[in-house]
Short mmCIF file of C-alpha atoms in Angstrom, two decimals:
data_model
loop_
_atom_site.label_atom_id
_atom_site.label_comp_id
_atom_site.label_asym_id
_atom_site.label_seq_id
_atom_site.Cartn_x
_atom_site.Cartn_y
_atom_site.Cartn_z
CA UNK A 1 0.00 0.00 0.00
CA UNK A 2 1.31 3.22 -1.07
CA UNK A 3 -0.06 6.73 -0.93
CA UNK A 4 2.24 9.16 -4.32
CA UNK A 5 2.27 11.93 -5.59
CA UNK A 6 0.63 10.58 -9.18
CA UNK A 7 3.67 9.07 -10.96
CA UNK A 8 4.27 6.37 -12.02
CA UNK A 9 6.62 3.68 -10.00
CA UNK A 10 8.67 0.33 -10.24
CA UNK A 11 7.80 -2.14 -7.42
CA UNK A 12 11.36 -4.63 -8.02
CA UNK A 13 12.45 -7.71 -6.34
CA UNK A 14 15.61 -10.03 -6.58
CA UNK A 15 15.95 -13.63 -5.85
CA UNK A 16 19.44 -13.51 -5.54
CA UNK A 17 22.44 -11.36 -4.65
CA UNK A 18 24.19 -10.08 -7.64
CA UNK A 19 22.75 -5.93 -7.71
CA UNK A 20 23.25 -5.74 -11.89
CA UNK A 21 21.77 -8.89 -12.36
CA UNK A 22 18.06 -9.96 -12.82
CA UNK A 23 15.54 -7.42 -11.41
CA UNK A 24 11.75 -8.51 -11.45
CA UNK A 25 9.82 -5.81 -11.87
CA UNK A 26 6.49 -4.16 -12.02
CA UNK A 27 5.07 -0.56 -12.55
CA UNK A 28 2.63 0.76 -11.05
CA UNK A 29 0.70 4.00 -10.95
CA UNK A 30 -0.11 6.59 -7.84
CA UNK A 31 -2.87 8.32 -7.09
CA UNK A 32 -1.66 12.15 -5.44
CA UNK A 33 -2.07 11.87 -1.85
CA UNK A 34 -4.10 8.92 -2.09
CA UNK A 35 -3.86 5.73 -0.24
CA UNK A 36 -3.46 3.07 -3.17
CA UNK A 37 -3.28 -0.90 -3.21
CA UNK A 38 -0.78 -2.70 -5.55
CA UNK A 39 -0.92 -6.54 -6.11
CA UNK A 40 1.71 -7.93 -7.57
CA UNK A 41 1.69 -11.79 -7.66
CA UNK A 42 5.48 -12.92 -8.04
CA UNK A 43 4.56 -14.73 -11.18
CA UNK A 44 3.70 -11.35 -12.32
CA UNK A 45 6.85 -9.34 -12.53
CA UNK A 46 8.68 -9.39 -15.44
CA UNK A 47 12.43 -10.14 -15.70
CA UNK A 48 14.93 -6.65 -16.58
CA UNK A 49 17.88 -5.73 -16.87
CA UNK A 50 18.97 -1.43 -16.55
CA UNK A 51 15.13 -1.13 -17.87
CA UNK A 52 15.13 -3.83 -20.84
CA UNK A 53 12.96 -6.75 -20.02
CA UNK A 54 14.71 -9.92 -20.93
CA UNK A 55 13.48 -13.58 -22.80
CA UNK A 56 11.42 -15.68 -20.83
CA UNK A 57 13.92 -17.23 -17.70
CA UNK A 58 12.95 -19.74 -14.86
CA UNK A 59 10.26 -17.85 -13.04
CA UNK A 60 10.88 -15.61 -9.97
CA UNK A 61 12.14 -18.05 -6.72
CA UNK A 62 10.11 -16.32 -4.06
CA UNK A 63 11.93 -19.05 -1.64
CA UNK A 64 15.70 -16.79 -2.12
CA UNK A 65 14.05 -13.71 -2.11
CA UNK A 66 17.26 -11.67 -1.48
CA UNK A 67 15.69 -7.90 -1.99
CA UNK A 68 13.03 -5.33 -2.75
CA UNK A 69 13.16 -1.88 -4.42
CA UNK A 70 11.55 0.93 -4.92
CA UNK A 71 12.04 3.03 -8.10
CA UNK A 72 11.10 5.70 -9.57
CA UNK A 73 12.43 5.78 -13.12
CA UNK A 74 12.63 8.33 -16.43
CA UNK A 75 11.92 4.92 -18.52
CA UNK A 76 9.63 2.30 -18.51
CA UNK A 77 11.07 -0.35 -20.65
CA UNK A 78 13.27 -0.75 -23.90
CA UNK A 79 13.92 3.13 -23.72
CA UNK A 80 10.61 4.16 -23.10
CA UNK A 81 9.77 7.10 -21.48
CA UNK A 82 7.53 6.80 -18.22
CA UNK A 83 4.47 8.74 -19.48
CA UNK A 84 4.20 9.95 -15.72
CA UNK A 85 7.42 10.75 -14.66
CA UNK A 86 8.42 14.47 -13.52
CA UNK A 87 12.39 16.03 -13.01
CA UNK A 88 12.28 16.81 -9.68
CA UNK A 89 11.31 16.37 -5.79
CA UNK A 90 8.78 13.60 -5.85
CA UNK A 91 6.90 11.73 -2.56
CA UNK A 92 6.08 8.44 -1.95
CA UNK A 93 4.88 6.98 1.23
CA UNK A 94 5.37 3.08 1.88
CA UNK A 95 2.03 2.09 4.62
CA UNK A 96 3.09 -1.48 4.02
CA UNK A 97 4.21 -4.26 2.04
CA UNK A 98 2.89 -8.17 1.90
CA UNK A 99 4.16 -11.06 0.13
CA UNK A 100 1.50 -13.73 -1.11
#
């Protein structure tokens, strides 16, 4: 659960420890100063590299889950631009997160 400022975000996780390897990830949008629920079932995210998703790998091991991230990012993916994103200070508030 996360209350933005309306832009868009990456929700990432890692399964294991390398930090340029595989991130599976997911955007999502915020509401401005709104309390909004993501759901992101692992099987969901999609494997990336630096913002370039990647061919289809062995799914996501939620059992060697080894991080999570929060991004906010110019580009969505293969160089494009994140329709929402703005230069600048930007605010986002974490109320919780859940695995499932």
């Amino acid at each position: 659960r996360f209350v933005g400022d309306g832009q868009r975000f990456k929700f990432i996780v890692r399964d294991d420890d390398d930090w340029n390897g595989i991130a599976w990830s997911s955007s999502f949008d915020t509401e401005k100063n709104k309390l909004v629920d993501v759901k992101v079932p692992f099987e969901a995210f999609t494997p990336t590299r630096f913002a370039r998703r990647l061919p289809s790998l062995t799914p996501f091991n939620k059992k060697t889950l080894r991080g999570i991230q929060l991004t906010l990012s110019k580009f969505e993916y293969e160089g494009d631009l994140n329709p929402k994103f703005k230069e600048g200070p930007f605010s986002v508030v974490v109320d919780s997160i859940i695995a499932f």
